[in-house]
Short mmCIF file of C-alpha atoms in Angstrom, two decimals:
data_model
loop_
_atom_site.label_atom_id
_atom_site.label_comp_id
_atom_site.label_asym_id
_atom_site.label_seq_id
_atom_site.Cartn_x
_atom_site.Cartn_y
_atom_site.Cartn_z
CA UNK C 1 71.02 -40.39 12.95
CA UNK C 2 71.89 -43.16 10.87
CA UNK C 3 69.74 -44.27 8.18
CA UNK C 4 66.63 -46.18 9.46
CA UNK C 5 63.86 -48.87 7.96
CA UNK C 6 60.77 -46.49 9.29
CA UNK C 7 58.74 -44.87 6.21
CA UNK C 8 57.10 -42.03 6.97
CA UNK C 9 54.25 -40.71 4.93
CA UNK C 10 54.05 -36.90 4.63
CA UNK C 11 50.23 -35.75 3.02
CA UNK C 12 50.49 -32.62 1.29
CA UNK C 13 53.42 -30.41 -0.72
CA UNK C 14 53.40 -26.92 0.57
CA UNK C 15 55.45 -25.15 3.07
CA UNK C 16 55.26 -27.15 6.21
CA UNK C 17 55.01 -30.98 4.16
CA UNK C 18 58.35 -29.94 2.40
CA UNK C 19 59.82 -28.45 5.50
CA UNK C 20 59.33 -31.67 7.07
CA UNK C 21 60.24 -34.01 4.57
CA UNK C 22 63.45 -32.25 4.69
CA UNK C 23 64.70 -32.64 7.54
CA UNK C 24 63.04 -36.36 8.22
CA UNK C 25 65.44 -36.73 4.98
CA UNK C 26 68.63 -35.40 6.76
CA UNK C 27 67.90 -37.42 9.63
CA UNK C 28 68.03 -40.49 7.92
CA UNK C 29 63.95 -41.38 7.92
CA UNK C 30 62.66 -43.14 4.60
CA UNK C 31 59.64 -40.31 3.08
CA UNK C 32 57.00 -40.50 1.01
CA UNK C 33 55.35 -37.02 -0.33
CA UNK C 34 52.00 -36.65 -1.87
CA UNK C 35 50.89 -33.89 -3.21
CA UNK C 36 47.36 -33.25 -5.04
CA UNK C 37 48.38 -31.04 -7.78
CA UNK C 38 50.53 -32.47 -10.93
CA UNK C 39 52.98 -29.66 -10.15
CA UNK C 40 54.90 -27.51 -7.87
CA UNK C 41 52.08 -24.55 -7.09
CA UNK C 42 54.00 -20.83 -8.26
CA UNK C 43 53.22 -17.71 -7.52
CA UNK C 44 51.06 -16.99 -4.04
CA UNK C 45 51.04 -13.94 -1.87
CA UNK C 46 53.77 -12.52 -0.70
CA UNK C 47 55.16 -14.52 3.20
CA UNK C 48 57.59 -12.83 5.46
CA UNK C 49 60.17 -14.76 7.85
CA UNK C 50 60.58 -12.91 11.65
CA UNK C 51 61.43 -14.19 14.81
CA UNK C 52 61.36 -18.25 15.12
CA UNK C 53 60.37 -18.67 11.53
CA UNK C 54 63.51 -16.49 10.70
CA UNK C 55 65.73 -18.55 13.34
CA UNK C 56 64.16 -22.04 11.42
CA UNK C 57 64.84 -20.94 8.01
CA UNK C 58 68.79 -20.44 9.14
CA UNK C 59 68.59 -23.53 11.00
CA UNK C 60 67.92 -25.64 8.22
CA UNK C 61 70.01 -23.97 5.85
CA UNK C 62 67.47 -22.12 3.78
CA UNK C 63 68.30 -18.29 4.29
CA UNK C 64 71.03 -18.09 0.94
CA UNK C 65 67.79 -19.24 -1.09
CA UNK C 66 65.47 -17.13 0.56
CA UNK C 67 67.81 -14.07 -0.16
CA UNK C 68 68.04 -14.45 -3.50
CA UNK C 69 64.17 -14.64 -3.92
CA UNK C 70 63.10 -12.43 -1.19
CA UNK C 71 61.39 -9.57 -2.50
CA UNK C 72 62.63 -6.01 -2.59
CA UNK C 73 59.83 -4.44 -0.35
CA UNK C 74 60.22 -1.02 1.30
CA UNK C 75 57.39 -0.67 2.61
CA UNK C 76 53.25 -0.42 3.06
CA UNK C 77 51.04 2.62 1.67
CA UNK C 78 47.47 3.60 2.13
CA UNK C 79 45.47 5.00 -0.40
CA UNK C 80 41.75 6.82 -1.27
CA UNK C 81 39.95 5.38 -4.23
CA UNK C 82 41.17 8.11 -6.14
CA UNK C 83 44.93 6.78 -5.34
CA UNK C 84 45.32 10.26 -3.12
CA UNK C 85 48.25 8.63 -0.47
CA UNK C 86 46.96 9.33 3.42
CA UNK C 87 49.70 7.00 5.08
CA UNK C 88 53.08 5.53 4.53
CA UNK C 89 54.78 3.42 6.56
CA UNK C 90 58.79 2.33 5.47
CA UNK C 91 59.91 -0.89 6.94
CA UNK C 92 62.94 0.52 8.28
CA UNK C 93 60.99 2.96 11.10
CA UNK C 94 59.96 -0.20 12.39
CA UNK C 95 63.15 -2.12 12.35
CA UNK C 96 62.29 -4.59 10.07
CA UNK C 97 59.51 -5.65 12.41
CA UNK C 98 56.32 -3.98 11.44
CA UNK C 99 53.71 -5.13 9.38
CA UNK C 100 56.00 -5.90 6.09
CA UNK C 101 59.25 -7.34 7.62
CA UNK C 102 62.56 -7.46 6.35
CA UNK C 103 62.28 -10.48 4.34
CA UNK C 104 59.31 -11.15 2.52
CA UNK C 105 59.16 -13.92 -0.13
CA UNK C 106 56.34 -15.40 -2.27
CA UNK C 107 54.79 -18.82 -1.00
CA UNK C 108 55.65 -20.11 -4.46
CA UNK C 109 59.45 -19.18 -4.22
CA UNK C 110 59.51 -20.38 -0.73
CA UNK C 111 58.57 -23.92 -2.05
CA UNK C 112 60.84 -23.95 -4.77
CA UNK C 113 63.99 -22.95 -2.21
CA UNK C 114 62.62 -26.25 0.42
CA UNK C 115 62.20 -28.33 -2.91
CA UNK C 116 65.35 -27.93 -3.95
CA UNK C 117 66.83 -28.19 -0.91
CA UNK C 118 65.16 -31.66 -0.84
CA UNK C 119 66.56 -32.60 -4.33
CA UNK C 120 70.29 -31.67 -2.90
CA UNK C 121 69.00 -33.62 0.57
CA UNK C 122 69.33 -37.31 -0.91
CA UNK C 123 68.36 -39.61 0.92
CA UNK C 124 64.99 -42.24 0.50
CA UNK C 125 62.29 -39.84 -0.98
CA UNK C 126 59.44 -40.75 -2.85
CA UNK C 127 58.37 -37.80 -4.50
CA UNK C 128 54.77 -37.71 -5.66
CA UNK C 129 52.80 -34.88 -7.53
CA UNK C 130 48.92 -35.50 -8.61
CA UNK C 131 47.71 -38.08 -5.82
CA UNK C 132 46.56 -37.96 -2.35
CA UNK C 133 45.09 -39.96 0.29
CA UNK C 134 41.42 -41.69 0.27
CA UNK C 135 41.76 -43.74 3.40
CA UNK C 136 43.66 -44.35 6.40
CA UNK C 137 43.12 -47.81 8.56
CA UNK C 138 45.98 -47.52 11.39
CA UNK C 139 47.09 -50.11 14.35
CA UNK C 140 49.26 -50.25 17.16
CA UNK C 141 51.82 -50.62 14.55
CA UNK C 142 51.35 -48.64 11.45
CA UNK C 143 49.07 -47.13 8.85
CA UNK C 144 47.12 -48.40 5.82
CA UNK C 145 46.97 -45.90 3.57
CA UNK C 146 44.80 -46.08 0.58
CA UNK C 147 45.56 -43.43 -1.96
CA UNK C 148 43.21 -41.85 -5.48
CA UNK C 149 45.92 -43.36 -7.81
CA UNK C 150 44.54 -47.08 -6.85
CA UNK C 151 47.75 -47.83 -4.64
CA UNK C 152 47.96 -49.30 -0.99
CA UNK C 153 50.82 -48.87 1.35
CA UNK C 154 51.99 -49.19 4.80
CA UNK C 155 53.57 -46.42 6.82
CA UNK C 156 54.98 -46.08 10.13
CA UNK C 157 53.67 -42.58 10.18
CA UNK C 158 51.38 -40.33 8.55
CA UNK C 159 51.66 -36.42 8.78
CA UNK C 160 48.69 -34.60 7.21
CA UNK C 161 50.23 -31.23 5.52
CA UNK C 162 47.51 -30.72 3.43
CA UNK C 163 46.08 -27.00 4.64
CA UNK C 164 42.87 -26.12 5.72
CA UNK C 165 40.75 -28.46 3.97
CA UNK C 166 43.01 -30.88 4.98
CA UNK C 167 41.73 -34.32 4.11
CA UNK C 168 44.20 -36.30 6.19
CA UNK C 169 42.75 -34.49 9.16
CA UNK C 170 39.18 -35.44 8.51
CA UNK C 171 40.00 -39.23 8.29
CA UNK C 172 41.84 -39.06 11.05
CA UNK C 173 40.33 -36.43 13.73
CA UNK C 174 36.83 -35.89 11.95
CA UNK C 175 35.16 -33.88 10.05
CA UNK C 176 36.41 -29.96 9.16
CA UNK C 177 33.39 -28.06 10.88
CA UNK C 178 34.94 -29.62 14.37
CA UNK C 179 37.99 -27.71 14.04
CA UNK C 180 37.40 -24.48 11.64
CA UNK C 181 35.78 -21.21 13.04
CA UNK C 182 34.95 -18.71 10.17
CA UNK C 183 36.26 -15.21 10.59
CA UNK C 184 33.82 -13.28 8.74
CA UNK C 185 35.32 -12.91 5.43
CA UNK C 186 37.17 -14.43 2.15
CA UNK C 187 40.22 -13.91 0.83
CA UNK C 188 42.04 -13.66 -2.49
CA UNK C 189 45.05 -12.99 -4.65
CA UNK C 190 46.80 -13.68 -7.82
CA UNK C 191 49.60 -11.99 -10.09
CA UNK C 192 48.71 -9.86 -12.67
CA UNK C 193 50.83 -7.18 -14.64
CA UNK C 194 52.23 -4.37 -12.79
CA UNK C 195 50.55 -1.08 -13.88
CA UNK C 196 52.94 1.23 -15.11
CA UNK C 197 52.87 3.88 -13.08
CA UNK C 198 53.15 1.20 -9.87
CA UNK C 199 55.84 2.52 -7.20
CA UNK C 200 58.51 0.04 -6.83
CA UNK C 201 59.01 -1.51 -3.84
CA UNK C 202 55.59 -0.75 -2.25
CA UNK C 203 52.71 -2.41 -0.87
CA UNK C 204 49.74 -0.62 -1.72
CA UNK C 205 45.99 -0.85 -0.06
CA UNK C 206 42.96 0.66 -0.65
CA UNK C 207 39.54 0.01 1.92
CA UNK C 208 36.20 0.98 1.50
CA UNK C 209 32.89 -0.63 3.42
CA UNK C 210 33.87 -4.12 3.00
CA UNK C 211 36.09 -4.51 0.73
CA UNK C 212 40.02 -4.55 0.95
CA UNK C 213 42.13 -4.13 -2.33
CA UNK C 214 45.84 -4.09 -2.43
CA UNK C 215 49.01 -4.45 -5.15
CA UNK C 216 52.52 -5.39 -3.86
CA UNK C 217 55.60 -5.86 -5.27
CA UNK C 218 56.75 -9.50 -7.12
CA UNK C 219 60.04 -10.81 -8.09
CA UNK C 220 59.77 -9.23 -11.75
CA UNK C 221 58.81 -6.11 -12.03
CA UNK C 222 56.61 -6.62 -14.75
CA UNK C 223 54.12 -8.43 -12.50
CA UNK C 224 52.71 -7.46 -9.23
CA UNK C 225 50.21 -9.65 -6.76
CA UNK C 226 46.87 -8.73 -5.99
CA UNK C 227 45.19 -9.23 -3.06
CA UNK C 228 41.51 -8.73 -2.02
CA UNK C 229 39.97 -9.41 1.18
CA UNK C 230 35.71 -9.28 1.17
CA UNK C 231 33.91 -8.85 4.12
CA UNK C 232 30.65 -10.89 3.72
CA UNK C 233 28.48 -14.18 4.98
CA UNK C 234 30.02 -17.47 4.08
CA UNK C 235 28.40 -18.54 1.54
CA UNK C 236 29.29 -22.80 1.25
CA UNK C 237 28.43 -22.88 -2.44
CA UNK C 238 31.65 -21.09 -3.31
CA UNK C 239 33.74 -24.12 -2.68
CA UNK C 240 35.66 -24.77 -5.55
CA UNK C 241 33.32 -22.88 -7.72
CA UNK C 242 35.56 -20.47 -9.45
CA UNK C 243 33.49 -18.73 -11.44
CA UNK C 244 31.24 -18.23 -8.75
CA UNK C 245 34.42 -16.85 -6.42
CA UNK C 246 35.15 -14.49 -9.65
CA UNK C 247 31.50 -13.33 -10.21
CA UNK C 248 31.50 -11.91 -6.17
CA UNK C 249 34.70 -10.23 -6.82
CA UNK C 250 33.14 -8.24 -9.52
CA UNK C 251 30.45 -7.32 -7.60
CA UNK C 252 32.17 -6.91 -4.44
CA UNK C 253 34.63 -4.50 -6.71
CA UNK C 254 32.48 -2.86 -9.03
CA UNK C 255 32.53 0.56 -8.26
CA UNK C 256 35.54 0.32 -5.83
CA UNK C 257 37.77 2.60 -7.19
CA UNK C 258 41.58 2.85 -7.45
CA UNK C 259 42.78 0.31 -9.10
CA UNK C 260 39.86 -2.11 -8.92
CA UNK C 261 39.05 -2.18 -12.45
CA UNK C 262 42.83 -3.51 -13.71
CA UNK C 263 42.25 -5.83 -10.47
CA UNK C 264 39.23 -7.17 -11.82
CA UNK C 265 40.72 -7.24 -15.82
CA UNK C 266 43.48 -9.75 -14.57
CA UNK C 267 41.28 -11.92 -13.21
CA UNK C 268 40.19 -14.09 -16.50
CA UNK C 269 44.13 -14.61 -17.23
CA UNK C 270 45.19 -15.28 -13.69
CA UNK C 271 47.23 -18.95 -13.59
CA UNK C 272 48.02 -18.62 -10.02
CA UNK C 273 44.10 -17.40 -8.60
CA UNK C 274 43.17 -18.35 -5.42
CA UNK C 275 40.22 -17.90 -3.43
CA UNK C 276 39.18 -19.44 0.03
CA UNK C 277 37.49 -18.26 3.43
CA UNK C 278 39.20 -16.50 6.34
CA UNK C 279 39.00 -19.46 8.82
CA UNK C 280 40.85 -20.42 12.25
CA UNK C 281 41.94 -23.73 12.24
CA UNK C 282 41.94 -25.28 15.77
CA UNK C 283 43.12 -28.86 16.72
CA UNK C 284 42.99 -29.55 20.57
CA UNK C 285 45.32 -32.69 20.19
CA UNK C 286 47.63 -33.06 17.46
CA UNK C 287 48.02 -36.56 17.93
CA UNK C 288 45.87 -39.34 17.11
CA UNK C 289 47.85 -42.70 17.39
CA UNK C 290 50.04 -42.77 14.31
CA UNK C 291 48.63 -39.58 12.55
CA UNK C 292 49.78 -36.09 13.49
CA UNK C 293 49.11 -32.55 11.68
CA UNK C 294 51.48 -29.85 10.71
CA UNK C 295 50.59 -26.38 9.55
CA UNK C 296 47.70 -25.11 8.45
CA UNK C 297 45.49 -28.78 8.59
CA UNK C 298 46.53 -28.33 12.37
CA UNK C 299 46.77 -25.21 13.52
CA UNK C 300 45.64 -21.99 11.05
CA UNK C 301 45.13 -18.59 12.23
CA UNK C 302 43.98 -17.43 9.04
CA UNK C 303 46.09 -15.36 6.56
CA UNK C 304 44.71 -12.24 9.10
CA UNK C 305 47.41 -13.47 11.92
CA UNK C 306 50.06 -13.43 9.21
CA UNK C 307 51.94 -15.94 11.20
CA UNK C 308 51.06 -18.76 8.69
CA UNK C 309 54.16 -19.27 7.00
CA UNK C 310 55.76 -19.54 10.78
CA UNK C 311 53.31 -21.86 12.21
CA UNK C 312 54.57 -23.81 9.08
CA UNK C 313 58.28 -23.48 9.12
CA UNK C 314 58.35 -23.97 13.17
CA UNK C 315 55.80 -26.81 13.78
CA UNK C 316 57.98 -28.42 10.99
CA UNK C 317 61.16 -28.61 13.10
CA UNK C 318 59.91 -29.28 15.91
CA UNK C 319 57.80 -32.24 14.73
CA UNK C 320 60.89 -33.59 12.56
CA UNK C 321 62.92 -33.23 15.91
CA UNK C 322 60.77 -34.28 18.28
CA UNK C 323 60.91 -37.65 16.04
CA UNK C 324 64.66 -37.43 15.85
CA UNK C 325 65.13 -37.13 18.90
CA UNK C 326 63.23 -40.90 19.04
CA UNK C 327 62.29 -42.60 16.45
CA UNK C 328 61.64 -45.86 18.84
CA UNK C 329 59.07 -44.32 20.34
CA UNK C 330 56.95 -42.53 17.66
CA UNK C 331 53.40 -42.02 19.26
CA UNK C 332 54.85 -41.10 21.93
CA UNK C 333 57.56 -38.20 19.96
CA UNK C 334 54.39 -36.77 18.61
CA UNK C 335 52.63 -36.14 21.76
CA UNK C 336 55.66 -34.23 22.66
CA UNK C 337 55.26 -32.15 19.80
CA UNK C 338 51.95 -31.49 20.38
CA UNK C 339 53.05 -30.37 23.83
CA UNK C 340 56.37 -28.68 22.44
CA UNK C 341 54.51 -26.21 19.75
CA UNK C 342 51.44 -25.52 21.95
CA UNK C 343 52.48 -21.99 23.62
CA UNK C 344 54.10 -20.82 20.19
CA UNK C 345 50.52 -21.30 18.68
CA UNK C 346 48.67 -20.11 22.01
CA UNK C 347 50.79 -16.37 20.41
CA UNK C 348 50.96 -17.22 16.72
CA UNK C 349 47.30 -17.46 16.42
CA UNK C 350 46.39 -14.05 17.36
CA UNK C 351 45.04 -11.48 15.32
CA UNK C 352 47.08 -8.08 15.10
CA UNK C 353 45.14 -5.06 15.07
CA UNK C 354 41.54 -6.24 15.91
CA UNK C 355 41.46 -8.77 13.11
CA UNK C 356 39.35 -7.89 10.05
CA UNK C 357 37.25 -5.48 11.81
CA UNK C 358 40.05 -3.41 11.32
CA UNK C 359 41.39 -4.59 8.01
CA UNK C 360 38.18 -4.24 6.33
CA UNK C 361 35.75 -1.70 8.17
CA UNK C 362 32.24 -2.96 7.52
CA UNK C 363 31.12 1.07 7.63
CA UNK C 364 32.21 4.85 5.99
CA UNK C 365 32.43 5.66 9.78
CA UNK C 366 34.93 2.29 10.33
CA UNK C 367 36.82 2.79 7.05
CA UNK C 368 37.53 7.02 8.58
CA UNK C 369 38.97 5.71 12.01
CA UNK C 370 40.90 2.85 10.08
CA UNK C 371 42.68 6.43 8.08
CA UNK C 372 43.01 7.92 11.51
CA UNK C 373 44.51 4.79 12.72
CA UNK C 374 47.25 4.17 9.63
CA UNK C 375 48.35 7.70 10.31
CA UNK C 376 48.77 7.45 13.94
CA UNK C 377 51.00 3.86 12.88
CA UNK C 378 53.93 5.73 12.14
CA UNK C 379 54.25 8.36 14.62
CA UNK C 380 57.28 8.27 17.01
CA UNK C 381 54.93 7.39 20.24
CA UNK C 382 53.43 4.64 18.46
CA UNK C 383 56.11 2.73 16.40
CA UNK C 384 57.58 0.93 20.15
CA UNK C 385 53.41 -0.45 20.36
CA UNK C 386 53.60 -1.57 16.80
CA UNK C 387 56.72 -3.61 16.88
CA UNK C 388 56.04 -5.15 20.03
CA UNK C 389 52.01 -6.49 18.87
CA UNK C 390 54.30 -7.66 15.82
CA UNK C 391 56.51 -9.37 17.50
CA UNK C 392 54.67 -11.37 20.12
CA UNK C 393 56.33 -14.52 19.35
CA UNK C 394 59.70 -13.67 19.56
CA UNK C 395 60.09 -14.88 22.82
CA UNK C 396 59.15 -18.71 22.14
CA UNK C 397 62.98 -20.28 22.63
CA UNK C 398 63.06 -23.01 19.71
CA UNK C 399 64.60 -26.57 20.93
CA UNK C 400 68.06 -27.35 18.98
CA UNK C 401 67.84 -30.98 17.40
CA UNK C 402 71.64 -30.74 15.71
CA UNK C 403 71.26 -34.07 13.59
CA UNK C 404 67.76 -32.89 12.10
CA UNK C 405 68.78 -29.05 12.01
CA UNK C 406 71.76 -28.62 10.60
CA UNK C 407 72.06 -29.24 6.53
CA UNK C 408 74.56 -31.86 5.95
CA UNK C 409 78.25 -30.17 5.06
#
């Protein structure tokens, strides 16, 4: 595609804002980014590319940055709270295809390979780090956009990347308790340093009633990510409270065992902490006039489905190439994605396993046949089950769009 006059306004700078930005780039589309924060985000738990997300990464050039971040994981272990191992299960006895796949990368390290694949892109890009959008007043023709910085411009099209909380969607498609269903629990992780006696290579969890606690592997070995995921009422007040998020963690992990305590010692030096609620994010029609959603301000199955990273990379190319494939007609290309991505999501959005009745047991008696469960993972009869529930979207068949695909020689 040659280069064209539309500007197109992409609302948020994580996975599936840059993926998109990129390839509207290579396909010739004038793009504006805005993201909140004054800085590329680093760190983040750890993401894993299989199936279509795999296929989209390759597609757009990405997998020779990937590889040489992708994180040397060898597999998942399951531990007492007196670290006493009761399960292991090695990537390879599932093919690559189990619950850690063969390439796993942070979110942060994902976001530096699509940003600078965007810096080696070209192209009109307008770049922007600490703003985001206050209003949006949209015609038959184009969108208003009103942004915190005091500026006002006009946009052929707005995508809202902005995540759960997304802001674009709530000026657009109303407000967030339309579209988000809470899943009974919070989530959060953060690096901290790697204990020394850490196995390399390993993901590491720990339940009791509750409470989830795991370690896994980072790019330098002298770090590792946490991860905890709490089992409890939502509780509103915790929005953006942080020391209200880090006060429940300490109660929530007080007399947890295992590693808990060096869990809970990180958290006062963690840069990279996040905390948020397990939520579903569903968005009957993606579409409203000149305003579309990608990712997880559209379609979130919570980090429980561990498909958000594909939802991401895949809704991505098919909304850059459903525009691509006509940018005369641009309401109209984004009803098609709508229509294009909907039975990827209708699998994507499941939750493996039972969901977190099964990764956090709310009982003693849950947290026993969640033991009896991890062991029976990795025998022979039951390794076929586990890559198949794995690997329920592998059959989605992803369009080819050459001109927006395919990184420029």
């Amino acid at each position: 595609m040659e280069t064209t006059d539309l500007h197109i306004l992409v609302s948020g700078g994580g996975i599936a804002g840059n993926a998109v930005a990129l390839q509207l780039i290579r396909a010739g589309f004038r793009v504006t980014v805005v993201e909140r924060a004054v800085g590329p985000r680093p760190g983040g738990q750890a993401v894993d590319l299989r199936g279509p997300s795999r296929e989209v990464a390759e597609r757009m050039g990405l997998l020779p940055g990937i590889r040489a971040r992708q994180l040397d994981e060898r597999g998942m272990a399951y531990v007492d709270r007196d670290g006493r191992e009761y399960a292991r299960m090695p990537t390879a006895i599932f093919e690559g295809k189990g619950p850690v796949a063969d390439i796993e990368i942070t979110r942060g390290d994902l976001a530096e390979v699509l940003l600078a694949a965007l810096a080696e892109a070209g192209g009109d890009l307008d770049y922007r780090f600490g703003d985001h959008i206050e209003a949006l007043d949209q015609d038959a023709a184009g969108v208003e956009v009103a942004f915190a910085s005091g500026r006002r411009e006009r946009f052929d099209l707005v995508i809202g990347a902005d995540g759960v909380h997304s802001a674009t969607r709530r000026l657009a498609f109303g407000p967030e308790e339309r579209f988000s269903t809470y899943l009974g629990g919070y989530t959060s992780y953060f690096t901290m340093p790697a204990p020394a006696d850490i196995e390399p290579g390993w993901m590491t969890m720990h339940s009791l009633p509750g409470v989830t606690i795991g370690l896994r592997p980072d790019v330098d070995p002298a770090t590792c990510k946490a991860f905890v995921v709490l089992r409890v009422p939502a509780d509103p007040a915790l929005r953006r409270d942080v020391a209200a998020q880090q006060a429940l963690l300490r109660a929530e992990l007080a007399d947890a065992g295992w590693r808990a305590p060096e869990i809970l010692a990180a958290l006062p030096d963690a840069a990279d902490f996040y905390f948020d609620e397990l939520a579903r994010i569903d968005v009957p029609e993606l579409a409203a006039g000149r305003v579309t959603l990608v990712g997880d301000a559209g379609y979130c199955g919570s980090p429980l489905s561990g498909m958000g990273t594909a939802m991401a990379l895949v809704g991505a190319y098919l909304l850059a190439g459903a525009l691509t494939a006509d940018p005369n007609d641009l309401v109209g290309a984004v009803r098609r994605y709508a229509r294009d991505i909907t039975p990827f999501l209708d699998q994507a959005k499941k939750l493996p396993g039972g969901g977190i009745a099964m990764m956090v047991p709310a009982s003693g008696f849950g947290v026993r046949m969640a033991k009896v469960m991890a062991r029976a993972m990795v025998s022979k009869p039951m390794r076929p089950l586990v890559i198949k529930m794995m690997s329920h979207t592998d059959d989605f068949e992803l369009p080819t769009y050459p001109t927006a695909a395919t990184p420029p020689a």
